[in-house]
GROMACS .gro file of C-alpha atoms in nm:
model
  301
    1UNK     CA    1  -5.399  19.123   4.756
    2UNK     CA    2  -5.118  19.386   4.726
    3UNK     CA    3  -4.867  19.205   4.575
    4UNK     CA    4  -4.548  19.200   4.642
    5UNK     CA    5  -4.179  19.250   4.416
    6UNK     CA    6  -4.016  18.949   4.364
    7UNK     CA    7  -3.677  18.842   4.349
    8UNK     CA    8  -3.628  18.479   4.156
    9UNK     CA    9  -3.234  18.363   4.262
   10UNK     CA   10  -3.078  18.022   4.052
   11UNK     CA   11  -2.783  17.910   4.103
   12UNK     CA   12  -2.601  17.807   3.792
   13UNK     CA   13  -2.282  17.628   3.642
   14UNK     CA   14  -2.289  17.555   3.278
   15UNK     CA   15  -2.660  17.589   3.268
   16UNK     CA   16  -2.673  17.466   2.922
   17UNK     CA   17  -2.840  17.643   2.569
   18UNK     CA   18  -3.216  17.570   2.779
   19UNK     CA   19  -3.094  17.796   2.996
   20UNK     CA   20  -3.263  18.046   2.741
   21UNK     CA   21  -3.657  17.883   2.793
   22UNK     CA   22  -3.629  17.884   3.231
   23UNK     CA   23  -3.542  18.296   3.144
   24UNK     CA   24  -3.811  18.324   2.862
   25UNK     CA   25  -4.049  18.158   3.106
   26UNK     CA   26  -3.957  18.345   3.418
   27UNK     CA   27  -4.011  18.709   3.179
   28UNK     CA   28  -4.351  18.568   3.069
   29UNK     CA   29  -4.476  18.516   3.438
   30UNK     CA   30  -4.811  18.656   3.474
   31UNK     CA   31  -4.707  18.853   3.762
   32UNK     CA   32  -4.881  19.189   3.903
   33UNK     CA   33  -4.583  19.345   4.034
   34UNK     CA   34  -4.193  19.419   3.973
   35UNK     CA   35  -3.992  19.053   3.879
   36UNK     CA   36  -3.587  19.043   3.875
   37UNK     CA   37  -3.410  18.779   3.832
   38UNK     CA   38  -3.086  18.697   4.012
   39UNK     CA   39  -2.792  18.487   3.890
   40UNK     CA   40  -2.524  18.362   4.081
   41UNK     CA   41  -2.330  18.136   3.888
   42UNK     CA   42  -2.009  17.965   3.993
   43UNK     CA   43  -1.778  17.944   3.703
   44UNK     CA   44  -1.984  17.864   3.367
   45UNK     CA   45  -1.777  17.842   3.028
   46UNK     CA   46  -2.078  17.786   2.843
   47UNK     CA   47  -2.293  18.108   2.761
   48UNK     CA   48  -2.499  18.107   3.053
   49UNK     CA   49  -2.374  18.422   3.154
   50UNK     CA   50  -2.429  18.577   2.826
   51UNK     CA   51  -2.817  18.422   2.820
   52UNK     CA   52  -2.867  18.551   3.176
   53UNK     CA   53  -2.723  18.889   3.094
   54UNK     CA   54  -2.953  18.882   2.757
   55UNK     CA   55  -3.229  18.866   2.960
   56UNK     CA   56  -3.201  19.144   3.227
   57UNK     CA   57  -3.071  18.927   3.518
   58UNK     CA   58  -2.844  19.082   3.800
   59UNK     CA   59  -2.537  18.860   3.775
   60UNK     CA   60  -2.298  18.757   4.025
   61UNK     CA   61  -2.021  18.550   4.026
   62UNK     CA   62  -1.845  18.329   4.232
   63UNK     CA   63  -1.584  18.059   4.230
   64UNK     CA   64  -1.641  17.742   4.149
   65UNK     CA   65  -1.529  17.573   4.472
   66UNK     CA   66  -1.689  17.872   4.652
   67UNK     CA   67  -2.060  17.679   4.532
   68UNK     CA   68  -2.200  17.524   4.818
   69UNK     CA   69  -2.607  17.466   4.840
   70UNK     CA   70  -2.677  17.713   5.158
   71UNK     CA   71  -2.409  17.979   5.128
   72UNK     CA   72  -2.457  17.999   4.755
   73UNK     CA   73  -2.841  18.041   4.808
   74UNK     CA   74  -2.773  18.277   5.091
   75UNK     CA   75  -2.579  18.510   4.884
   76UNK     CA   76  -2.855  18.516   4.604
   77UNK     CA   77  -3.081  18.599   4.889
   78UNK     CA   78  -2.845  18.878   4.977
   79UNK     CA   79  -2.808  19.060   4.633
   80UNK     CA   80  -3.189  19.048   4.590
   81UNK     CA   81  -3.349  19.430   4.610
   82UNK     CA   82  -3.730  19.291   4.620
   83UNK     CA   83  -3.983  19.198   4.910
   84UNK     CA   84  -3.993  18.827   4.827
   85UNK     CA   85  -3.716  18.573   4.727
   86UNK     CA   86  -3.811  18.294   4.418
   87UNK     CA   87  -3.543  17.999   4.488
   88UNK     CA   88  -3.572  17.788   4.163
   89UNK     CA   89  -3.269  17.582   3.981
   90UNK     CA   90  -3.148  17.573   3.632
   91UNK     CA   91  -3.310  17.245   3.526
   92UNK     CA   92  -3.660  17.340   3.610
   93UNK     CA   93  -3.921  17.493   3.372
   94UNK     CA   94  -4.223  17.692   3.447
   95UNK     CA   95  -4.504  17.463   3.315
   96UNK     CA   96  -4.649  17.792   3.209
   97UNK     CA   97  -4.712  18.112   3.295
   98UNK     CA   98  -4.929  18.113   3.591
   99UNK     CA   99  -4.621  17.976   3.841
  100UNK     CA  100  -4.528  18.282   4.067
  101UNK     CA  101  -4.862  18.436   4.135
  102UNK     CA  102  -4.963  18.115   4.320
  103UNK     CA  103  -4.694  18.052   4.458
  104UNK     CA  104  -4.620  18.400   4.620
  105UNK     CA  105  -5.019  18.414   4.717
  106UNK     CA  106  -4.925  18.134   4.920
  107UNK     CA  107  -4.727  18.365   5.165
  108UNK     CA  108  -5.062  18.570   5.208
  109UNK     CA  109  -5.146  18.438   5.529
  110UNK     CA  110  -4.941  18.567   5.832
  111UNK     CA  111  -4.865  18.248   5.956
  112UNK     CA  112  -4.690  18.071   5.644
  113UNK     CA  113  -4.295  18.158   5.664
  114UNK     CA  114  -4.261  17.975   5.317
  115UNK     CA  115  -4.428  17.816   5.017
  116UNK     CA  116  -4.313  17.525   4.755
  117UNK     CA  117  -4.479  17.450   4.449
  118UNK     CA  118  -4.513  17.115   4.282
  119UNK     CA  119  -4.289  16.952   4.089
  120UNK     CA  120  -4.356  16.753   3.788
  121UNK     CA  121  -4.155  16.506   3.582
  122UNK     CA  122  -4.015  16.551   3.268
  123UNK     CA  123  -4.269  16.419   2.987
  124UNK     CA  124  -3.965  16.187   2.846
  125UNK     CA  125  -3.841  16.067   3.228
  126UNK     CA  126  -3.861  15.677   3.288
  127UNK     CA  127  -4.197  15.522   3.467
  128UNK     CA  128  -4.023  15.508   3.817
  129UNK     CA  129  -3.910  15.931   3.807
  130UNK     CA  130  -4.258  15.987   3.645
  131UNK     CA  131  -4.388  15.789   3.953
  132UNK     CA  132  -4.173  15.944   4.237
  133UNK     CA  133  -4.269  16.328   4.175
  134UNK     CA  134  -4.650  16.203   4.107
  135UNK     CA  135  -4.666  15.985   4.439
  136UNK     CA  136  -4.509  16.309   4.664
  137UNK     CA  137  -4.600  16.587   4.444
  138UNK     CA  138  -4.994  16.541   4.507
  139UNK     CA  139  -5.236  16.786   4.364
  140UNK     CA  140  -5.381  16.887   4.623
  141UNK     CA  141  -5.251  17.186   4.852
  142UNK     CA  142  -5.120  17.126   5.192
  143UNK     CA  143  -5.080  17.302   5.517
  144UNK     CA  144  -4.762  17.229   5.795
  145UNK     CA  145  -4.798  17.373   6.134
  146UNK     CA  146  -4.546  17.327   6.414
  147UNK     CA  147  -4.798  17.156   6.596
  148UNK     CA  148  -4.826  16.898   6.339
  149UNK     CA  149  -4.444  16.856   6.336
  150UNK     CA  150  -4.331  16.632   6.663
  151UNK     CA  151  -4.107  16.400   6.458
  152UNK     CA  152  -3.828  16.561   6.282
  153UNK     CA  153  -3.733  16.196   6.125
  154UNK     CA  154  -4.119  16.176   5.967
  155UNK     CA  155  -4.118  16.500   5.893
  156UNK     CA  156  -3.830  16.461   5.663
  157UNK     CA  157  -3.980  16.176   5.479
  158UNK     CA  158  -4.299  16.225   5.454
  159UNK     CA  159  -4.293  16.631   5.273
  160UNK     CA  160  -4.045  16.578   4.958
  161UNK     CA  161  -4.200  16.878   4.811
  162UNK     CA  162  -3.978  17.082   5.086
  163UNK     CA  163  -3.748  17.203   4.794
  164UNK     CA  164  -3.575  17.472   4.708
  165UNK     CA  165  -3.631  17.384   4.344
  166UNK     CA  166  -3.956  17.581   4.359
  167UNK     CA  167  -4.011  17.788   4.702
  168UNK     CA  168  -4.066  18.135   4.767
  169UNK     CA  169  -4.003  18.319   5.141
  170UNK     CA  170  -4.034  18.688   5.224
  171UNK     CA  171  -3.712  18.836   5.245
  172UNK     CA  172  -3.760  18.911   5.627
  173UNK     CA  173  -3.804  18.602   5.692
  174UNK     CA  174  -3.501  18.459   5.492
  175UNK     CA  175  -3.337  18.703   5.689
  176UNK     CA  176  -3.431  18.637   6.060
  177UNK     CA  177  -3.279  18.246   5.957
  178UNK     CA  178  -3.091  18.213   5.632
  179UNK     CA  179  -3.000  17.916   5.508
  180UNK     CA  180  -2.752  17.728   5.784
  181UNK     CA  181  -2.402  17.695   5.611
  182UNK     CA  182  -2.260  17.405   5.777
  183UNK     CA  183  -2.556  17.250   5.592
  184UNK     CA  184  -2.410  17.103   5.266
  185UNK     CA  185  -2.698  16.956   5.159
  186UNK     CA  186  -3.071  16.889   5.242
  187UNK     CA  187  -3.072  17.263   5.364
  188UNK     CA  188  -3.468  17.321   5.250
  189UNK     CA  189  -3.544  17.047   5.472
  190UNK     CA  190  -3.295  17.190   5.752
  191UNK     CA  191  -3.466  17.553   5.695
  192UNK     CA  192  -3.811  17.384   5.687
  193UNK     CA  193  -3.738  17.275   6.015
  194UNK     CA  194  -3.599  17.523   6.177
  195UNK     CA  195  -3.898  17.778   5.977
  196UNK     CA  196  -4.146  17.525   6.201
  197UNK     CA  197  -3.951  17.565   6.520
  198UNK     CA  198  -3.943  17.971   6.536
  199UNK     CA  199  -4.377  17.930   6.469
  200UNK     CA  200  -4.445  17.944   6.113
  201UNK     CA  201  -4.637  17.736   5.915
  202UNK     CA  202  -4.501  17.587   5.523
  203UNK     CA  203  -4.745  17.593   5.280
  204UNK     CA  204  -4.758  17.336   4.943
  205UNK     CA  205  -4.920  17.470   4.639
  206UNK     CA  206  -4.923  17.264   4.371
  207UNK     CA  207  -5.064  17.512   4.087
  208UNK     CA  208  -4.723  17.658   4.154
  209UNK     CA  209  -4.577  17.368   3.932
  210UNK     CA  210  -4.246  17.345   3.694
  211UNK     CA  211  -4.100  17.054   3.537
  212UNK     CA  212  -3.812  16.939   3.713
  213UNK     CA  213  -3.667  16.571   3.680
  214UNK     CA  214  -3.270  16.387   3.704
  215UNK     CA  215  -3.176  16.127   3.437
  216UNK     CA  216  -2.986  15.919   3.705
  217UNK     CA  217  -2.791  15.646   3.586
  218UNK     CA  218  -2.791  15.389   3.889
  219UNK     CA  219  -2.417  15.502   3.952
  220UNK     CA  220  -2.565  15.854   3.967
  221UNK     CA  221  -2.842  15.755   4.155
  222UNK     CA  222  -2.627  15.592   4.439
  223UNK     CA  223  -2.466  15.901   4.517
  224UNK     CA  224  -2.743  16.128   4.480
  225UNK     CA  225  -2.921  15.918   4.778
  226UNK     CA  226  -2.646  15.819   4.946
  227UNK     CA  227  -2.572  16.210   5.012
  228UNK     CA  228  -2.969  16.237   5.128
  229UNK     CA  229  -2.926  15.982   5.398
  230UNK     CA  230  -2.631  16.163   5.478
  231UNK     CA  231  -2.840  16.486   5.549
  232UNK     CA  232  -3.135  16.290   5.700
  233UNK     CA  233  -2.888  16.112   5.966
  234UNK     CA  234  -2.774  16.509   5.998
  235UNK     CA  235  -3.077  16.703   6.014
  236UNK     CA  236  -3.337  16.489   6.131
  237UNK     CA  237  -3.209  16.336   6.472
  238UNK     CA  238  -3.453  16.291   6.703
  239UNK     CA  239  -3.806  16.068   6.572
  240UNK     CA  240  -3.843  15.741   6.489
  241UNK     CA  241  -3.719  15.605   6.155
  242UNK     CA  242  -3.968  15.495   5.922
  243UNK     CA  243  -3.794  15.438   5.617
  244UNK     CA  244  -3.806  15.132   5.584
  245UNK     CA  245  -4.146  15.105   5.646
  246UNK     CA  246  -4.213  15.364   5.407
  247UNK     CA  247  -4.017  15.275   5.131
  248UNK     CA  248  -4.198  14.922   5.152
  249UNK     CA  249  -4.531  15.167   5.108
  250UNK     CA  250  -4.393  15.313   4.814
  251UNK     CA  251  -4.223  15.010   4.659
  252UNK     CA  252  -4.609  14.833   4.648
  253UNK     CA  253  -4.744  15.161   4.509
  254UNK     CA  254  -4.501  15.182   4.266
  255UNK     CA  255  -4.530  14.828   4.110
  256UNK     CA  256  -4.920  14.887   4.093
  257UNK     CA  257  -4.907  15.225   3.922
  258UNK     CA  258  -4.638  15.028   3.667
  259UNK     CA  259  -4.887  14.746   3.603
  260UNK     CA  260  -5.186  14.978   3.577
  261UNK     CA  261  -5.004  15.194   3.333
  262UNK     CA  262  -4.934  14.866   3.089
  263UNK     CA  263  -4.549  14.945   3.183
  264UNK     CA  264  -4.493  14.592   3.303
  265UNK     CA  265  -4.155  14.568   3.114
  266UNK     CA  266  -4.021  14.850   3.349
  267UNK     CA  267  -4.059  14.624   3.658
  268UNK     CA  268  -3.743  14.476   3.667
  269UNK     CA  269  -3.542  14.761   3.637
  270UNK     CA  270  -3.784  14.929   3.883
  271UNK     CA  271  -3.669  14.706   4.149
  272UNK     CA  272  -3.347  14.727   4.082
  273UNK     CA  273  -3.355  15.095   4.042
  274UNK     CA  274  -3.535  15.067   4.413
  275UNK     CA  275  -3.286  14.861   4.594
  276UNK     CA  276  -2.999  15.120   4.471
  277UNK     CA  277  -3.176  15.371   4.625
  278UNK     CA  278  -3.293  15.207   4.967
  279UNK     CA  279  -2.903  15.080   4.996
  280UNK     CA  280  -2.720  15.428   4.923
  281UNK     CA  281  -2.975  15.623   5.156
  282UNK     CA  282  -2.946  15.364   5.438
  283UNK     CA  283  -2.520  15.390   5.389
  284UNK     CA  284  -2.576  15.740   5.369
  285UNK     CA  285  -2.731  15.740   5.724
  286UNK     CA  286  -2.361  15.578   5.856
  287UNK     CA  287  -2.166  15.816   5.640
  288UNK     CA  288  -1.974  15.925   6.015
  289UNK     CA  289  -1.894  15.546   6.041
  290UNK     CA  290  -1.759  15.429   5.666
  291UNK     CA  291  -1.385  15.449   5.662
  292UNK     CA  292  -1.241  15.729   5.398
  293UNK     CA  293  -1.104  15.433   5.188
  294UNK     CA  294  -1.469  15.273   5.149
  295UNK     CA  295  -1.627  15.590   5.095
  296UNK     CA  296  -1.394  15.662   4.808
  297UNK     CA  297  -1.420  15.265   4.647
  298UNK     CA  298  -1.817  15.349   4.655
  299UNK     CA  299  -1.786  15.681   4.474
  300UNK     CA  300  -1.909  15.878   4.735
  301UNK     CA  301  -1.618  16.142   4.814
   0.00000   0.00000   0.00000
């Protein structure tokens, strides 16, 4: 394979000092061809300028009520020079240094518009995050055609790995359909889509892995979902909804991986952990219909 430059854009706001290890990882890629790295970070007061300028990366700045998850990724996209663009995030970690090579073969066929690597939890995350990125982060690669997409609704659910927390797309590409910007959130899964509509196929390739992982609190864990359903009642309109049906699936698979583990103690809080997320997603999914003043007494504006 002739492989291609890259380009590896992250967003960043007060990155924090490990900051420092995503760089150090990202320069010890084993990587056959040309790597930059491009910051765009939207008001940091905390060094992460200074680390990202340390190590070589093209920085760019914007204001901090300028962030916004497509337009921000869309102007990374722009100031990249190379023939592929790397989305990745602050949080995440290279689990070592064979992540880009697999992940940018996986744009080797003609037919795959874009590729995501596997995430993996933390090593310190609770049971239940452990469980989520193991039970749709599976080990095995996967293909998505268009033909195989009918149901924008199951489509959404059933590939989590659609993430721009590890994903790589050849700059063409990106540029024949960008990120949408009246997308505030969810837009991987709104560019998956749309990727699937114009013919191409996504590609999941889990030796492509980094650790990635969210401490929620259940406060912070209402929000976070109740913004998903929010973008899944946005971007996935037509298809039948099998959430519920689903997150019944996952609840029973959950529990059983928790007993088999010996992590019986974490049940309770499991299932509470559970019902905070099925509730927020399934308000999320009437966020048009919640008055202003509810939305606001939830936390949620």
């Amino acid at each position: 394979m002739d492989w291609p430059s890259v380009s590896v854009v992250i967003p960043t706001k007060d990155a924090g000092p490990g900051f420092e290890e995503l760089l150090s990882l990202i320069d010890a890629q084993d990587y056959p061809a040309p790597v930059e790295v491009v910051v765009v970070d939207s008001g940091s007061t905390d060094g992460t300028r200074a680390r990202a300028r340390e190590y070589g990366a093209t920085l760019h700045r914007i204001e901090p009520d300028d962030f916004h998850h497509a337009r921000t990724r869309n102007y990374g996209a722009e100031c990249a020079s190379n023939e592929v663009v790397v989305f990745t995030v602050q949080d995440a970690r290279p689990i070592d240094e064979a992540w880009l090579q697999p992940l940018v073969g996986a744009l080797e066929e003609d037919s795959v518009g874009i590729a995501y690597g596997r995430q993996v939890a933390y090593p310190d995350a609770k049971p239940m995050d452990r469980f989520f990125y193991e039970y749709f982060y599976p080990p095995e690669p996967r293909t998505v055609t268009p033909e195989g997409i009918a149901d924008h609704r199951e489509f959404y659910l059933q590939n989590v790995f659609v993430s721009d927390v590890t994903s790589a797309v050849p700059r063409d590409v990106w540029s024949s359909v960008r990120f949408d910007p009246g997308t505030p959130m969810s837009e991987d899964k709104e560019l998956a889509l749309r990727l699937l509509d114009s013919g191409y196929s996504l590609r999941y390739e889990p030796a492509a892995a980094v650790h990635h992982s969210h401490a929620y609190t259940l406060e912070g864990l209402f929000r976070r979902r109740y913004d998903d359903g929010a973008a899944y009642a946005d971007i996935a309109e037509e298809g039948e909804c099998v959430y519920v049906s689903n997150g019944l699936s996952y609840v029973a698979a959950e529990v059983r991986h928790l007993l088999s583990n010996g992590e019986w103690e974490w049940l309770p809080y499991a299932m509470v952990y559970d019902a905070v997320h099925f509730l927020a997603f399934q308000l999320g999914r009437c966020d048009d219909r919640i008055p202003g003043r509810v939305k606001r007494a939830l936390g949620v504006v």
